[in-house]
Amino acid sequence: SAVISQKPSRDICQRGTSLTIQCQVDSQVTMMFWYRQQPGQSLTLIATANQGSEATYESGFVIDKFPISRPNLTFSTLTVSNMSPEDSSIYLCSGGPWNEQFFGPGTRLTVL
Amino acid sequence: ILNVEQSPQSLHVQEGDSTNFTCSFPSSNFYALHWYRWETAKSPEALFVMTLNGDEKKKGRISATLNTKEGYSYLYIKGSQPEDSATYLCASVGAGNQFYFGTGTSLTVIP
């Protein structure tokens, strides 16, 4: 199994600013993913974080808004850029193979 | 993107009642179906992963079935307890190992 931690656990930010969320895995994982859960919605996949190459974004998400880094097999960051109140969500990262995906505890973001 | 749907959206049951939820997913290009239990402020906890049509998995009072031909899975909880209160998520796995989640079923067990 893998243990995933995220920082920060929560934050309150002003409109127009950016926040970088860190995701650390205690073991090497090939696949890492970033999700968003807006109020009243399900977990929505933002992108696949690929080690050594650019992230692969799902429809409706773009690199300029959600730049992702994946410098190695245990770490990834997601930046929420130029935030607006609509970005208020829980952001989760996950990692692991197709049959055993582990999740971080989430980052609760509120944008004022 | 895979369109995964869950029903009902929320459920309130009395302690001791048995209950079940439904997860619907596209049956074409199916790879795997996961069930997770998610409590507020905690990481989603894996319950089951199923791949074969007809799969049945059980963990304590919780069990799940899978029908890949018609694209649905059921999660059953027998004798619900207050500690079962959580959101139950299903996810269908895409070709690139991406997980596509349903909207979840929020279960509240009333003591």
Short mmCIF file of C-alpha atoms in Angstrom, two decimals:
data_model
loop_
_atom_site.label_atom_id
_atom_site.label_comp_id
_atom_site.label_asym_id
_atom_site.label_seq_id
_atom_site.Cartn_x
_atom_site.Cartn_y
_atom_site.Cartn_z
CA SER A 1 0.00 0.00 0.00
CA ALA A 2 0.99 3.64 -0.29
CA VAL A 3 0.42 6.61 1.99
CA ILE A 4 -0.22 9.94 0.33
CA SER A 5 0.00 13.30 2.04
CA GLN A 6 -1.08 16.67 0.77
CA LYS A 7 -0.17 20.21 1.75
CA PRO A 8 -1.87 22.45 2.61
CA SER A 9 -4.87 20.68 4.08
CA ARG A 10 -6.94 23.81 3.62
CA ASP A 11 -6.52 27.42 2.57
CA ILE A 12 -8.54 30.55 2.06
CA CYS A 13 -7.30 32.66 -0.85
CA GLN A 14 -8.12 35.92 -2.50
CA ARG A 15 -9.48 36.17 -6.02
CA GLY A 16 -6.75 36.52 -8.65
CA THR A 17 -4.03 34.79 -6.64
CA SER A 18 -2.54 31.32 -7.18
CA LEU A 19 -2.10 28.35 -4.85
CA THR A 20 0.22 25.39 -5.25
CA ILE A 21 -0.83 22.09 -3.70
CA GLN A 22 1.79 19.47 -2.97
CA CYS A 23 1.26 15.73 -3.07
CA GLN A 24 3.83 13.35 -1.57
CA VAL A 25 3.74 9.55 -1.85
CA ASP A 26 5.75 7.36 0.50
CA SER A 27 6.68 4.99 -2.33
CA GLN A 28 7.30 5.27 -6.05
CA VAL A 29 4.19 5.22 -8.20
CA THR A 30 4.05 5.40 -11.96
CA MET A 31 0.65 7.04 -12.24
CA MET A 32 -0.49 10.09 -10.30
CA PHE A 33 -3.74 11.94 -10.79
CA TRP A 34 -5.36 15.17 -9.66
CA TYR A 35 -9.08 15.53 -8.94
CA ARG A 36 -11.47 18.29 -7.95
CA GLN A 37 -14.71 18.04 -6.03
CA GLN A 38 -16.79 21.17 -6.28
CA PRO A 39 -19.61 21.64 -3.75
CA GLY A 40 -22.37 19.12 -4.40
CA GLN A 41 -20.46 17.47 -7.24
CA SER A 42 -18.53 14.25 -7.67
CA LEU A 43 -14.80 13.81 -7.94
CA THR A 44 -13.78 15.09 -11.37
CA LEU A 45 -10.47 14.10 -12.91
CA ILE A 46 -8.39 17.16 -13.79
CA ALA A 47 -5.28 15.56 -15.24
CA THR A 48 -2.82 12.70 -15.21
CA ALA A 49 0.58 13.77 -13.89
CA ASN A 50 3.29 12.08 -15.98
CA GLN A 51 6.84 11.83 -14.69
CA GLY A 52 9.26 13.40 -17.12
CA SER A 53 6.64 14.80 -19.47
CA GLU A 54 3.74 17.23 -19.55
CA ALA A 55 0.54 16.35 -17.76
CA THR A 56 -2.41 15.04 -19.73
CA TYR A 57 -5.51 17.15 -19.12
CA GLU A 58 -9.14 16.09 -19.26
CA SER A 59 -11.67 17.99 -21.31
CA GLY A 60 -12.48 21.31 -19.69
CA PHE A 61 -9.13 21.70 -17.92
CA VAL A 62 -6.11 23.52 -19.34
CA ILE A 63 -2.46 23.81 -18.41
CA ASP A 64 -2.53 27.58 -18.04
CA LYS A 65 -5.16 27.32 -15.31
CA PHE A 66 -3.90 24.13 -13.62
CA PRO A 67 -0.16 23.74 -14.24
CA ILE A 68 1.15 20.44 -12.88
CA SER A 69 4.66 19.32 -12.07
CA ARG A 70 5.88 15.73 -11.61
CA PRO A 71 9.63 15.91 -10.96
CA ASN A 72 9.94 12.33 -9.72
CA LEU A 73 7.96 9.18 -8.93
CA THR A 74 6.96 10.25 -5.41
CA PHE A 75 5.95 13.89 -5.78
CA SER A 76 3.62 16.14 -7.76
CA THR A 77 2.22 19.64 -7.50
CA LEU A 78 -0.96 21.21 -8.81
CA THR A 79 -1.24 24.99 -9.08
CA VAL A 80 -4.63 26.66 -9.22
CA SER A 81 -3.90 29.90 -11.08
CA ASN A 82 -5.71 33.24 -11.14
CA MET A 83 -8.32 31.90 -8.77
CA SER A 84 -11.97 32.83 -8.73
CA PRO A 85 -14.72 31.79 -6.29
CA GLU A 86 -15.69 29.04 -8.76
CA ASP A 87 -12.38 27.33 -7.95
CA SER A 88 -13.52 26.72 -4.38
CA SER A 89 -13.31 22.94 -4.13
CA ILE A 90 -11.62 20.01 -2.51
CA TYR A 91 -8.56 19.01 -4.53
CA LEU A 92 -7.27 15.44 -4.18
CA CYS A 93 -4.28 13.66 -5.59
CA SER A 94 -4.01 9.93 -6.05
CA GLY A 95 -1.41 7.43 -7.13
CA GLY A 96 -1.02 3.77 -7.88
CA PRO A 97 -1.81 1.18 -10.51
CA TRP A 98 -5.21 0.58 -12.07
CA ASN A 99 -6.18 -1.99 -9.46
CA GLU A 100 -5.04 -0.18 -6.34
CA GLN A 101 -5.37 3.58 -6.30
CA PHE A 102 -4.52 5.48 -3.11
CA PHE A 103 -5.74 8.95 -2.29
CA GLY A 104 -4.47 11.89 -0.32
CA PRO A 105 -6.70 13.48 2.34
CA GLY A 106 -7.50 16.44 0.11
CA THR A 107 -6.93 20.19 0.14
CA ARG A 108 -10.00 22.28 0.89
CA LEU A 109 -9.71 25.56 -1.00
CA THR A 110 -11.97 28.55 -0.47
CA VAL A 111 -11.62 31.53 -2.79
CA LEU A 112 -13.09 34.82 -1.64
CA ILE B 1 -14.16 10.85 -20.25
CA LEU B 2 -16.43 8.04 -19.02
CA ASN B 3 -19.92 8.90 -17.81
CA VAL B 4 -20.44 7.12 -14.50
CA GLU B 5 -23.70 7.56 -12.62
CA GLN B 6 -24.77 6.57 -9.15
CA SER B 7 -28.14 6.36 -7.47
CA PRO B 8 -29.62 7.33 -5.19
CA GLN B 9 -27.79 10.59 -4.51
CA SER B 10 -28.50 10.30 -0.79
CA LEU B 11 -30.02 7.79 1.55
CA HIS B 12 -31.15 7.81 5.17
CA VAL B 13 -31.70 4.42 6.82
CA GLN B 14 -32.34 3.21 10.34
CA GLU B 15 -29.67 1.30 12.18
CA GLY B 16 -30.04 -2.39 11.39
CA ASP B 17 -31.62 -1.86 7.98
CA SER B 18 -29.99 -3.30 4.89
CA THR B 19 -29.49 -1.07 1.87
CA ASN B 20 -28.01 -1.01 -1.61
CA PHE B 21 -26.77 1.51 -4.17
CA THR B 22 -26.32 1.40 -7.92
CA CYS B 23 -23.41 2.41 -10.13
CA SER B 24 -23.91 2.62 -13.90
CA PHE B 25 -20.99 2.87 -16.33
CA PRO B 26 -20.30 2.48 -20.05
CA SER B 27 -19.99 -1.24 -20.80
CA SER B 28 -17.77 -0.74 -23.85
CA ASN B 29 -13.99 -0.72 -23.31
CA PHE B 30 -14.47 -1.75 -19.69
CA TYR B 31 -11.32 -2.30 -17.62
CA ALA B 32 -12.25 -2.27 -13.95
CA LEU B 33 -14.78 -0.96 -11.48
CA HIS B 34 -13.83 0.34 -8.04
CA TRP B 35 -15.90 1.12 -4.97
CA TYR B 36 -14.65 3.59 -2.38
CA ARG B 37 -15.92 4.77 0.97
CA TRP B 38 -15.25 8.46 1.69
CA GLU B 39 -15.70 10.09 5.05
CA THR B 40 -15.43 13.84 5.44
CA ALA B 41 -11.86 15.11 5.92
CA LYS B 42 -10.42 11.67 5.24
CA SER B 43 -8.93 9.97 2.19
CA PRO B 44 -11.26 7.79 0.13
CA GLU B 45 -10.89 4.22 1.33
CA ALA B 46 -10.84 1.41 -1.20
CA LEU B 47 -13.56 -1.18 -0.70
CA PHE B 48 -13.53 -3.36 -3.80
CA VAL B 49 -12.04 -3.62 -7.26
CA MET B 50 -13.83 -5.83 -9.76
CA THR B 51 -12.96 -6.75 -13.30
CA LEU B 52 -14.93 -9.79 -14.42
CA ASN B 53 -18.59 -10.00 -15.35
CA GLY B 54 -20.39 -11.71 -12.49
CA ASP B 55 -17.74 -10.79 -9.92
CA GLU B 56 -18.98 -10.72 -6.37
CA LYS B 57 -16.85 -9.32 -3.55
CA LYS B 58 -17.54 -9.23 0.17
CA LYS B 59 -15.91 -7.47 3.11
CA GLY B 60 -17.75 -7.98 6.39
CA ARG B 61 -21.28 -6.63 6.02
CA ILE B 62 -20.53 -4.97 2.68
CA SER B 63 -20.68 -6.75 -0.65
CA ALA B 64 -20.71 -5.80 -4.31
CA THR B 65 -21.65 -7.34 -7.63
CA LEU B 66 -20.66 -6.51 -11.18
CA ASN B 67 -22.44 -6.82 -14.53
CA THR B 68 -20.10 -5.64 -17.28
CA LYS B 69 -22.45 -6.58 -20.12
CA GLU B 70 -25.16 -4.20 -19.02
CA GLY B 71 -22.83 -1.75 -17.27
CA TYR B 72 -23.84 -1.71 -13.63
CA SER B 73 -22.62 -2.62 -10.18
CA TYR B 74 -24.50 -2.89 -6.90
CA LEU B 75 -23.11 -2.24 -3.44
CA TYR B 76 -24.97 -3.85 -0.54
CA ILE B 77 -24.71 -3.08 3.16
CA LYS B 78 -26.31 -5.58 5.51
CA GLY B 79 -27.46 -4.44 8.94
CA SER B 80 -26.33 -0.81 8.57
CA GLN B 81 -24.50 0.75 11.50
CA PRO B 82 -23.95 4.46 12.28
CA GLU B 83 -20.26 4.03 11.43
CA ASP B 84 -21.29 3.09 7.88
CA SER B 85 -22.37 6.71 7.35
CA ALA B 86 -20.21 8.06 4.51
CA THR B 87 -20.26 8.81 0.82
CA TYR B 88 -19.84 5.72 -1.35
CA LEU B 89 -18.16 6.31 -4.67
CA CYS B 90 -17.75 4.06 -7.66
CA ALA B 91 -15.16 4.61 -10.37
CA SER B 92 -14.69 3.10 -13.78
CA VAL B 93 -11.12 2.80 -14.98
CA GLY B 94 -10.25 4.17 -18.43
CA ALA B 95 -7.73 2.96 -20.97
CA GLY B 96 -4.96 5.13 -19.52
CA ASN B 97 -5.64 4.02 -15.93
CA GLN B 98 -7.64 7.18 -15.27
CA PHE B 99 -10.40 6.84 -12.70
CA TYR B 100 -13.78 8.32 -13.60
CA PHE B 101 -15.99 8.68 -10.58
CA GLY B 102 -19.73 8.72 -10.17
CA THR B 103 -21.49 11.41 -8.21
CA GLY B 104 -21.54 9.28 -5.08
CA THR B 105 -24.26 8.09 -2.72
CA SER B 106 -24.33 9.80 0.65
CA LEU B 107 -25.47 7.32 3.31
CA THR B 108 -26.68 8.39 6.75
CA VAL B 109 -27.46 5.65 9.25
CA ILE B 110 -29.74 6.87 12.01
CA PRO B 111 -29.16 5.27 15.42
#
